[in-house]
mmCIF file with all atom_site columns, C-alpha atoms in Angstrom:
data_model
loop_
_atom_site.group_PDB
_atom_site.id
_atom_site.type_symbol
_atom_site.label_atom_id
_atom_site.label_alt_id
_atom_site.label_comp_id
_atom_site.label_asym_id
_atom_site.label_entity_id
_atom_site.label_seq_id
_atom_site.pdbx_PDB_ins_code
_atom_site.Cartn_x
_atom_site.Cartn_y
_atom_site.Cartn_z
_atom_site.occupancy
_atom_site.B_iso_or_equiv
_atom_site.pdbx_formal_charge
_atom_site.auth_seq_id
_atom_site.auth_comp_id
_atom_site.auth_asym_id
_atom_site.auth_atom_id
_atom_site.pdbx_PDB_model_num
ATOM 1   C CA . MET R 1 1   ? -114.173 163.128 145.685 1.00 74.00 ? 1   MET R CA 1
ATOM 2   C CA . ALA R 1 2   ? -116.495 164.469 148.403 1.00 80.00 ? 2   ALA R CA 1
ATOM 3   C CA . ASP R 1 3   ? -118.773 166.001 145.753 1.00 90.00 ? 3   ASP R CA 1
ATOM 4   C CA . GLU R 1 4   ? -118.971 162.680 143.895 1.00 92.00 ? 4   GLU R CA 1
ATOM 5   C CA . ILE R 1 5   ? -119.836 160.796 147.085 1.00 94.00 ? 5   ILE R CA 1
ATOM 6   C CA . ALA R 1 6   ? -122.454 163.423 147.942 1.00 95.00 ? 6   ALA R CA 1
ATOM 7   C CA . ALA R 1 7   ? -123.973 162.996 144.469 1.00 95.00 ? 7   ALA R CA 1
ATOM 8   C CA . VAL R 1 8   ? -124.211 159.213 144.921 1.00 95.00 ? 8   VAL R CA 1
ATOM 9   C CA . GLU R 1 9   ? -125.702 159.695 148.380 1.00 95.00 ? 9   GLU R CA 1
ATOM 10  C CA . ARG R 1 10  ? -128.245 162.186 147.025 1.00 95.00 ? 10  ARG R CA 1
ATOM 11  C CA . ALA R 1 11  ? -129.231 159.774 144.246 1.00 95.00 ? 11  ALA R CA 1
ATOM 12  C CA . LEU R 1 12  ? -129.667 156.992 146.799 1.00 95.00 ? 12  LEU R CA 1
ATOM 13  C CA . VAL R 1 13  ? -131.734 159.056 149.225 1.00 93.00 ? 13  VAL R CA 1
ATOM 14  C CA . GLN R 1 14  ? -133.915 160.539 146.462 1.00 94.00 ? 14  GLN R CA 1
ATOM 15  C CA . GLY R 1 15  ? -134.536 157.112 144.940 1.00 93.00 ? 15  GLY R CA 1
ATOM 16  C CA . GLU R 1 16  ? -132.680 157.881 141.718 1.00 95.00 ? 16  GLU R CA 1
ATOM 17  C CA . TRP R 1 17  ? -130.353 154.949 142.425 1.00 96.00 ? 17  TRP R CA 1
ATOM 18  C CA . THR R 1 18  ? -131.681 151.729 143.861 1.00 95.00 ? 18  THR R CA 1
ATOM 19  C CA . PRO R 1 19  ? -128.836 149.252 144.268 1.00 97.00 ? 19  PRO R CA 1
ATOM 20  C CA . VAL R 1 20  ? -129.387 145.887 142.618 1.00 96.00 ? 20  VAL R CA 1
ATOM 21  C CA . HIS R 1 21  ? -128.591 142.639 144.428 1.00 96.00 ? 21  HIS R CA 1
ATOM 22  C CA . GLU R 1 22  ? -125.019 142.461 143.095 1.00 96.00 ? 22  GLU R CA 1
ATOM 23  C CA . GLU R 1 23  ? -124.299 146.034 144.164 1.00 97.00 ? 23  GLU R CA 1
ATOM 24  C CA . CYS R 1 24  ? -125.548 145.214 147.661 1.00 97.00 ? 24  CYS R CA 1
ATOM 25  C CA . ALA R 1 25  ? -123.330 142.127 147.668 1.00 96.00 ? 25  ALA R CA 1
ATOM 26  C CA . LEU R 1 26  ? -120.296 144.253 146.800 1.00 97.00 ? 26  LEU R CA 1
ATOM 27  C CA . GLY R 1 27  ? -121.049 146.825 149.489 1.00 97.00 ? 27  GLY R CA 1
ATOM 28  C CA . GLY R 1 28  ? -121.782 144.013 151.932 1.00 96.00 ? 28  GLY R CA 1
ATOM 29  C CA . ALA R 1 29  ? -118.409 142.451 151.142 1.00 96.00 ? 29  ALA R CA 1
ATOM 30  C CA . LEU R 1 30  ? -116.657 145.646 152.245 1.00 96.00 ? 30  LEU R CA 1
ATOM 31  C CA . LEU R 1 31  ? -118.695 145.852 155.451 1.00 96.00 ? 31  LEU R CA 1
ATOM 32  C CA . GLU R 1 32  ? -118.203 142.150 156.266 1.00 96.00 ? 32  GLU R CA 1
ATOM 33  C CA . CYS R 1 33  ? -114.468 142.354 155.633 1.00 96.00 ? 33  CYS R CA 1
ATOM 34  C CA . ARG R 1 34  ? -114.166 145.409 157.867 1.00 96.00 ? 34  ARG R CA 1
ATOM 35  C CA . ASP R 1 35  ? -116.182 143.759 160.641 1.00 95.00 ? 35  ASP R CA 1
ATOM 36  C CA . ARG R 1 36  ? -114.059 140.589 160.439 1.00 96.00 ? 36  ARG R CA 1
ATOM 37  C CA . LEU R 1 37  ? -110.853 142.591 160.734 1.00 96.00 ? 37  LEU R CA 1
ATOM 38  C CA . VAL R 1 38  ? -112.230 144.621 163.660 1.00 95.00 ? 38  VAL R CA 1
ATOM 39  C CA . GLU R 1 39  ? -113.127 141.404 165.498 1.00 94.00 ? 39  GLU R CA 1
ATOM 40  C CA . ASN R 1 40  ? -109.490 140.221 165.364 1.00 92.00 ? 40  ASN R CA 1
ATOM 41  C CA . PRO R 1 41  ? -107.419 143.399 165.435 1.00 92.00 ? 41  PRO R CA 1
ATOM 42  C CA . SER R 1 42  ? -103.679 143.501 165.019 1.00 93.00 ? 42  SER R CA 1
ATOM 43  C CA . PRO R 1 43  ? -101.547 143.841 167.003 1.00 94.00 ? 43  PRO R CA 1
ATOM 44  C CA . ALA R 1 44  ? -103.476 141.437 169.208 1.00 91.00 ? 44  ALA R CA 1
ATOM 45  C CA . ASP R 1 45  ? -101.237 141.989 172.216 1.00 90.00 ? 45  ASP R CA 1
ATOM 46  C CA . MET R 1 46  ? -102.368 145.569 172.831 1.00 91.00 ? 46  MET R CA 1
ATOM 47  C CA . PRO R 1 47  ? -104.304 145.914 176.099 1.00 88.00 ? 47  PRO R CA 1
ATOM 48  C CA . SER R 1 48  ? -108.068 146.038 175.852 1.00 84.00 ? 48  SER R CA 1
ATOM 49  C CA . SER R 1 49  ? -109.500 149.482 175.323 1.00 80.00 ? 49  SER R CA 1
ATOM 50  C CA . GLU R 1 50  ? -112.928 150.502 176.615 1.00 76.00 ? 50  GLU R CA 1
ATOM 51  C CA . GLY R 1 51  ? -113.515 152.678 173.567 1.00 77.00 ? 51  GLY R CA 1
ATOM 52  C CA . GLY R 1 52  ? -112.984 149.872 171.048 1.00 89.00 ? 52  GLY R CA 1
ATOM 53  C CA . LEU R 1 53  ? -109.786 149.627 169.079 1.00 94.00 ? 53  LEU R CA 1
ATOM 54  C CA . TRP R 1 54  ? -106.592 151.533 169.633 1.00 95.00 ? 54  TRP R CA 1
ATOM 55  C CA . LEU R 1 55  ? -105.634 153.961 166.885 1.00 95.00 ? 55  LEU R CA 1
ATOM 56  C CA . THR R 1 56  ? -102.821 151.587 165.907 1.00 96.00 ? 56  THR R CA 1
ATOM 57  C CA . GLN R 1 57  ? -105.321 148.748 165.493 1.00 96.00 ? 57  GLN R CA 1
ATOM 58  C CA . THR R 1 58  ? -107.763 150.965 163.619 1.00 97.00 ? 58  THR R CA 1
ATOM 59  C CA . LEU R 1 59  ? -105.070 151.957 161.143 1.00 97.00 ? 59  LEU R CA 1
ATOM 60  C CA . VAL R 1 60  ? -103.964 148.349 160.653 1.00 97.00 ? 60  VAL R CA 1
ATOM 61  C CA . VAL R 1 61  ? -107.611 147.340 160.061 1.00 97.00 ? 61  VAL R CA 1
ATOM 62  C CA . HIS R 1 62  ? -107.837 149.987 157.347 1.00 98.00 ? 62  HIS R CA 1
ATOM 63  C CA . ALA R 1 63  ? -104.548 148.898 155.776 1.00 97.00 ? 63  ALA R CA 1
ATOM 64  C CA . LEU R 1 64  ? -105.634 145.245 155.666 1.00 97.00 ? 64  LEU R CA 1
ATOM 65  C CA . LEU R 1 65  ? -109.066 146.259 154.366 1.00 97.00 ? 65  LEU R CA 1
ATOM 66  C CA . VAL R 1 66  ? -107.564 148.325 151.553 1.00 97.00 ? 66  VAL R CA 1
ATOM 67  C CA . ARG R 1 67  ? -105.358 145.376 150.599 1.00 96.00 ? 67  ARG R CA 1
ATOM 68  C CA . GLU R 1 68  ? -108.361 143.015 150.465 1.00 96.00 ? 68  GLU R CA 1
ATOM 69  C CA . LEU R 1 69  ? -110.426 145.538 148.510 1.00 96.00 ? 69  LEU R CA 1
ATOM 70  C CA . THR R 1 70  ? -107.631 146.086 146.004 1.00 95.00 ? 70  THR R CA 1
ATOM 71  C CA . ASP R 1 71  ? -106.444 142.490 145.646 1.00 96.00 ? 71  ASP R CA 1
ATOM 72  C CA . GLU R 1 72  ? -109.651 140.497 146.015 1.00 95.00 ? 72  GLU R CA 1
ATOM 73  C CA . VAL R 1 73  ? -112.964 142.338 146.271 1.00 95.00 ? 73  VAL R CA 1
ATOM 74  C CA . LEU R 1 74  ? -112.791 144.966 143.529 1.00 95.00 ? 74  LEU R CA 1
ATOM 75  C CA . PRO R 1 75  ? -111.217 142.672 140.895 1.00 95.00 ? 75  PRO R CA 1
ATOM 76  C CA . ARG R 1 76  ? -114.160 140.257 141.324 1.00 93.00 ? 76  ARG R CA 1
ATOM 77  C CA . TRP R 1 77  ? -116.791 142.979 140.873 1.00 95.00 ? 77  TRP R CA 1
ATOM 78  C CA . ARG R 1 78  ? -115.309 145.783 138.795 1.00 92.00 ? 78  ARG R CA 1
ATOM 79  C CA . GLU R 1 79  ? -116.171 144.352 135.354 1.00 93.00 ? 79  GLU R CA 1
ATOM 80  C CA . ARG R 1 80  ? -119.523 142.871 136.379 1.00 94.00 ? 80  ARG R CA 1
ATOM 81  C CA . LEU R 1 81  ? -120.638 146.191 137.798 1.00 96.00 ? 81  LEU R CA 1
ATOM 82  C CA . ALA R 1 82  ? -118.834 148.580 135.470 1.00 93.00 ? 82  ALA R CA 1
ATOM 83  C CA . GLY R 1 83  ? -120.161 152.102 135.986 1.00 93.00 ? 83  GLY R CA 1
ATOM 84  C CA . SER R 1 84  ? -121.978 151.176 139.201 1.00 96.00 ? 84  SER R CA 1
ATOM 85  C CA . PRO R 1 85  ? -122.159 153.765 141.959 1.00 97.00 ? 85  PRO R CA 1
ATOM 86  C CA . MET R 1 86  ? -121.296 150.956 144.404 1.00 97.00 ? 86  MET R CA 1
ATOM 87  C CA . VAL R 1 87  ? -118.002 150.246 142.629 1.00 97.00 ? 87  VAL R CA 1
ATOM 88  C CA . HIS R 1 88  ? -117.322 153.963 142.855 1.00 96.00 ? 88  HIS R CA 1
ATOM 89  C CA . LEU R 1 89  ? -118.137 154.000 146.584 1.00 97.00 ? 89  LEU R CA 1
ATOM 90  C CA . VAL R 1 90  ? -115.951 150.988 147.393 1.00 97.00 ? 90  VAL R CA 1
ATOM 91  C CA . GLN R 1 91  ? -113.076 152.415 145.352 1.00 96.00 ? 91  GLN R CA 1
ATOM 92  C CA . ALA R 1 92  ? -113.547 155.799 147.034 1.00 97.00 ? 92  ALA R CA 1
ATOM 93  C CA . TYR R 1 93  ? -113.385 154.123 150.452 1.00 97.00 ? 93  TYR R CA 1
ATOM 94  C CA . GLY R 1 94  ? -110.060 152.542 149.535 1.00 97.00 ? 94  GLY R CA 1
ATOM 95  C CA . ASP R 1 95  ? -108.779 155.834 148.160 1.00 97.00 ? 95  ASP R CA 1
ATOM 96  C CA . ALA R 1 96  ? -109.885 157.713 151.286 1.00 97.00 ? 96  ALA R CA 1
ATOM 97  C CA . ALA R 1 97  ? -107.959 155.251 153.471 1.00 97.00 ? 97  ALA R CA 1
ATOM 98  C CA . GLN R 1 98  ? -104.701 155.622 151.505 1.00 96.00 ? 98  GLN R CA 1
ATOM 99  C CA . PRO R 1 99  ? -103.280 158.430 153.695 1.00 96.00 ? 99  PRO R CA 1
ATOM 100 C CA . VAL R 1 100 ? -103.366 156.198 156.808 1.00 97.00 ? 100 VAL R CA 1
ATOM 101 C CA . LEU R 1 101 ? -101.460 153.279 155.271 1.00 97.00 ? 101 LEU R CA 1
ATOM 102 C CA . PRO R 1 102 ? -97.946  154.587 156.021 1.00 97.00 ? 102 PRO R CA 1
ATOM 103 C CA . TYR R 1 103 ? -98.982  155.341 159.598 1.00 98.00 ? 103 TYR R CA 1
ATOM 104 C CA . ALA R 1 104 ? -100.418 151.843 160.002 1.00 97.00 ? 104 ALA R CA 1
ATOM 105 C CA . ALA R 1 105 ? -97.151  150.279 158.872 1.00 97.00 ? 105 ALA R CA 1
ATOM 106 C CA . ARG R 1 106 ? -95.108  152.632 161.044 1.00 97.00 ? 106 ARG R CA 1
ATOM 107 C CA . LEU R 1 107 ? -97.147  152.117 164.213 1.00 97.00 ? 107 LEU R CA 1
ATOM 108 C CA . LEU R 1 108 ? -97.362  148.348 163.763 1.00 96.00 ? 108 LEU R CA 1
ATOM 109 C CA . ALA R 1 109 ? -93.595  148.100 163.258 1.00 96.00 ? 109 ALA R CA 1
ATOM 110 C CA . ALA R 1 110 ? -92.977  150.356 166.272 1.00 96.00 ? 110 ALA R CA 1
ATOM 111 C CA . TRP R 1 111 ? -95.287  148.281 168.480 1.00 95.00 ? 111 TRP R CA 1
ATOM 112 C CA . GLN R 1 112 ? -93.650  145.049 167.370 1.00 94.00 ? 112 GLN R CA 1
ATOM 113 C CA . ALA R 1 113 ? -90.162  146.475 167.914 1.00 95.00 ? 113 ALA R CA 1
ATOM 114 C CA . SER R 1 114 ? -90.694  148.342 171.163 1.00 91.00 ? 114 SER R CA 1
ATOM 115 C CA . PRO R 1 115 ? -94.080  148.175 172.900 1.00 88.00 ? 115 PRO R CA 1
ATOM 116 C CA . PRO R 1 116 ? -94.374  149.763 176.309 1.00 85.00 ? 116 PRO R CA 1
ATOM 117 C CA . PRO R 1 117 ? -92.883  147.478 178.947 1.00 79.00 ? 117 PRO R CA 1
ATOM 118 C CA . ALA R 1 118 ? -95.277  145.411 181.033 1.00 73.00 ? 118 ALA R CA 1
ATOM 119 C CA . PRO R 1 119 ? -95.714  146.760 184.554 1.00 68.00 ? 119 PRO R CA 1
ATOM 120 C CA . ALA R 1 120 ? -93.666  145.006 187.193 1.00 67.00 ? 120 ALA R CA 1
ATOM 121 C CA . ALA R 1 121 ? -95.749  142.169 188.627 1.00 63.00 ? 121 ALA R CA 1
ATOM 122 C CA . ASP R 1 122 ? -94.546  142.883 192.163 1.00 59.00 ? 122 ASP R CA 1
ATOM 123 C CA . LEU R 1 123 ? -95.802  146.468 191.922 1.00 62.00 ? 123 LEU R CA 1
ATOM 124 C CA . VAL R 1 124 ? -99.250  146.033 190.388 1.00 63.00 ? 124 VAL R CA 1
ATOM 125 C CA . ALA R 1 125 ? -101.785 143.256 190.007 1.00 68.00 ? 125 ALA R CA 1
ATOM 126 C CA . GLY R 1 126 ? -105.296 142.699 188.736 1.00 67.00 ? 126 GLY R CA 1
ATOM 127 C CA . GLU R 1 127 ? -107.193 145.824 187.756 1.00 75.00 ? 127 GLU R CA 1
ATOM 128 C CA . ALA R 1 128 ? -104.211 148.043 188.533 1.00 79.00 ? 128 ALA R CA 1
ATOM 129 C CA . GLU R 1 129 ? -102.131 146.080 186.034 1.00 76.00 ? 129 GLU R CA 1
ATOM 130 C CA . GLN R 1 130 ? -104.824 146.507 183.368 1.00 80.00 ? 130 GLN R CA 1
ATOM 131 C CA . ASP R 1 131 ? -105.054 150.226 184.084 1.00 84.00 ? 131 ASP R CA 1
ATOM 132 C CA . THR R 1 132 ? -101.279 150.604 183.952 1.00 86.00 ? 132 THR R CA 1
ATOM 133 C CA . ARG R 1 133 ? -101.049 148.688 180.663 1.00 85.00 ? 133 ARG R CA 1
ATOM 134 C CA . PHE R 1 134 ? -103.881 150.818 179.231 1.00 88.00 ? 134 PHE R CA 1
ATOM 135 C CA . TRP R 1 135 ? -102.237 154.117 180.167 1.00 90.00 ? 135 TRP R CA 1
ATOM 136 C CA . ASP R 1 136 ? -98.804  152.929 179.060 1.00 90.00 ? 136 ASP R CA 1
ATOM 137 C CA . ALA R 1 137 ? -100.251 152.028 175.657 1.00 91.00 ? 137 ALA R CA 1
ATOM 138 C CA . HIS R 1 138 ? -102.110 155.344 175.523 1.00 91.00 ? 138 HIS R CA 1
ATOM 139 C CA . HIS R 1 139 ? -98.934  157.317 176.185 1.00 93.00 ? 139 HIS R CA 1
ATOM 140 C CA . TRP R 1 140 ? -97.010  155.131 173.745 1.00 95.00 ? 140 TRP R CA 1
ATOM 141 C CA . GLU R 1 141 ? -99.513  155.901 170.953 1.00 94.00 ? 141 GLU R CA 1
ATOM 142 C CA . GLU R 1 142 ? -99.529  159.605 171.790 1.00 94.00 ? 142 GLU R CA 1
ATOM 143 C CA . ALA R 1 143 ? -95.743  159.712 171.414 1.00 95.00 ? 143 ALA R CA 1
ATOM 144 C CA . GLN R 1 144 ? -95.788  158.045 167.995 1.00 96.00 ? 144 GLN R CA 1
ATOM 145 C CA . LEU R 1 145 ? -97.606  160.770 166.058 1.00 96.00 ? 145 LEU R CA 1
ATOM 146 C CA . SER R 1 146 ? -97.344  164.512 165.739 1.00 97.00 ? 146 SER R CA 1
ATOM 147 C CA . PRO R 1 147 ? -100.470 166.677 165.997 1.00 96.00 ? 147 PRO R CA 1
ATOM 148 C CA . ALA R 1 148 ? -100.347 167.225 162.202 1.00 97.00 ? 148 ALA R CA 1
ATOM 149 C CA . GLU R 1 149 ? -100.182 163.484 161.595 1.00 97.00 ? 149 GLU R CA 1
ATOM 150 C CA . ARG R 1 150 ? -103.095 162.899 163.948 1.00 96.00 ? 150 ARG R CA 1
ATOM 151 C CA . ALA R 1 151 ? -105.113 165.556 162.094 1.00 97.00 ? 151 ALA R CA 1
ATOM 152 C CA . GLU R 1 152 ? -104.361 163.894 158.741 1.00 97.00 ? 152 GLU R CA 1
ATOM 153 C CA . ILE R 1 153 ? -105.398 160.509 160.130 1.00 98.00 ? 153 ILE R CA 1
ATOM 154 C CA . GLU R 1 154 ? -108.577 161.932 161.661 1.00 97.00 ? 154 GLU R CA 1
ATOM 155 C CA . LEU R 1 155 ? -109.573 163.517 158.355 1.00 97.00 ? 155 LEU R CA 1
ATOM 156 C CA . ALA R 1 156 ? -108.946 160.298 156.405 1.00 97.00 ? 156 ALA R CA 1
ATOM 157 C CA . LEU R 1 157 ? -110.876 158.177 158.918 1.00 97.00 ? 157 LEU R CA 1
ATOM 158 C CA . HIS R 1 158 ? -113.740 160.692 158.865 1.00 97.00 ? 158 HIS R CA 1
ATOM 159 C CA . ARG R 1 159 ? -113.919 160.416 155.058 1.00 96.00 ? 159 ARG R CA 1
ATOM 160 C CA . CYS R 1 160 ? -113.908 156.618 155.310 1.00 97.00 ? 160 CYS R CA 1
ATOM 161 C CA . GLY R 1 161 ? -116.726 156.814 157.849 1.00 96.00 ? 161 GLY R CA 1
ATOM 162 C CA . ASP R 1 162 ? -118.803 159.070 155.594 1.00 96.00 ? 162 ASP R CA 1
ATOM 163 C CA . ILE R 1 163 ? -118.389 156.698 152.659 1.00 97.00 ? 163 ILE R CA 1
ATOM 164 C CA . ALA R 1 164 ? -119.103 153.645 154.825 1.00 97.00 ? 164 ALA R CA 1
ATOM 165 C CA . THR R 1 165 ? -122.348 155.296 155.939 1.00 96.00 ? 165 THR R CA 1
ATOM 166 C CA . VAL R 1 166 ? -123.489 155.654 152.322 1.00 97.00 ? 166 VAL R CA 1
ATOM 167 C CA . ILE R 1 167 ? -122.482 152.051 151.564 1.00 97.00 ? 167 ILE R CA 1
ATOM 168 C CA . TYR R 1 168 ? -124.353 150.830 154.638 1.00 97.00 ? 168 TYR R CA 1
ATOM 169 C CA . ALA R 1 169 ? -127.453 152.795 153.625 1.00 96.00 ? 169 ALA R CA 1
ATOM 170 C CA . ALA R 1 170 ? -127.273 151.366 150.108 1.00 96.00 ? 170 ALA R CA 1
ATOM 171 C CA . VAL R 1 171 ? -126.853 147.795 151.346 1.00 96.00 ? 171 VAL R CA 1
ATOM 172 C CA . THR R 1 172 ? -129.562 147.948 154.008 1.00 95.00 ? 172 THR R CA 1
ATOM 173 C CA . GLY R 1 173 ? -131.977 150.334 152.304 1.00 90.00 ? 173 GLY R CA 1
ATOM 174 C CA . GLN R 1 174 ? -131.962 152.523 155.421 1.00 87.00 ? 174 GLN R CA 1
ATOM 175 C CA . THR R 1 175 ? -131.691 155.914 153.761 1.00 78.00 ? 175 THR R CA 1
ATOM 176 C CA . ASP R 1 176 ? -133.471 157.922 156.450 1.00 75.00 ? 176 ASP R CA 1
ATOM 177 C CA . TYR R 1 177 ? -130.344 158.821 158.406 1.00 65.00 ? 177 TYR R CA 1
#
């Protein structure tokens, strides 16, 4: 799959593939869907994180995105853009995210069943409470996954990021990255 994505990227950068309006609309649909899901991550009751989303939220975003791509986005475009590199890219993004789906379900269920307890109000308040909730959530996430599982997730998310970069370049025309 990586070789196929690299070939599409090469064609884009070398001007051998110039996405038509409909291809840009398809790629834009993936990016818009992802951005919408990131804006309202689940589970919503996780403490705020300075670095963006928690891993749990990131995995749930990917799971929801794959579902939308599979159930709604690709069925609308697949026939109209049969053979398009953009269809290939969007499908490849969904395929690259597949390994994280079981982890998303597992972490979401674990958070819903047994999140870290809230710090005792009589012991901490204000910024200390936020810090305690942050570190409790951090330790909770760390305990949910083995190092091998984290490595698998990291690889899958890296692949998704690489594909998203090509889609973004195709949609925006910014191929000088």
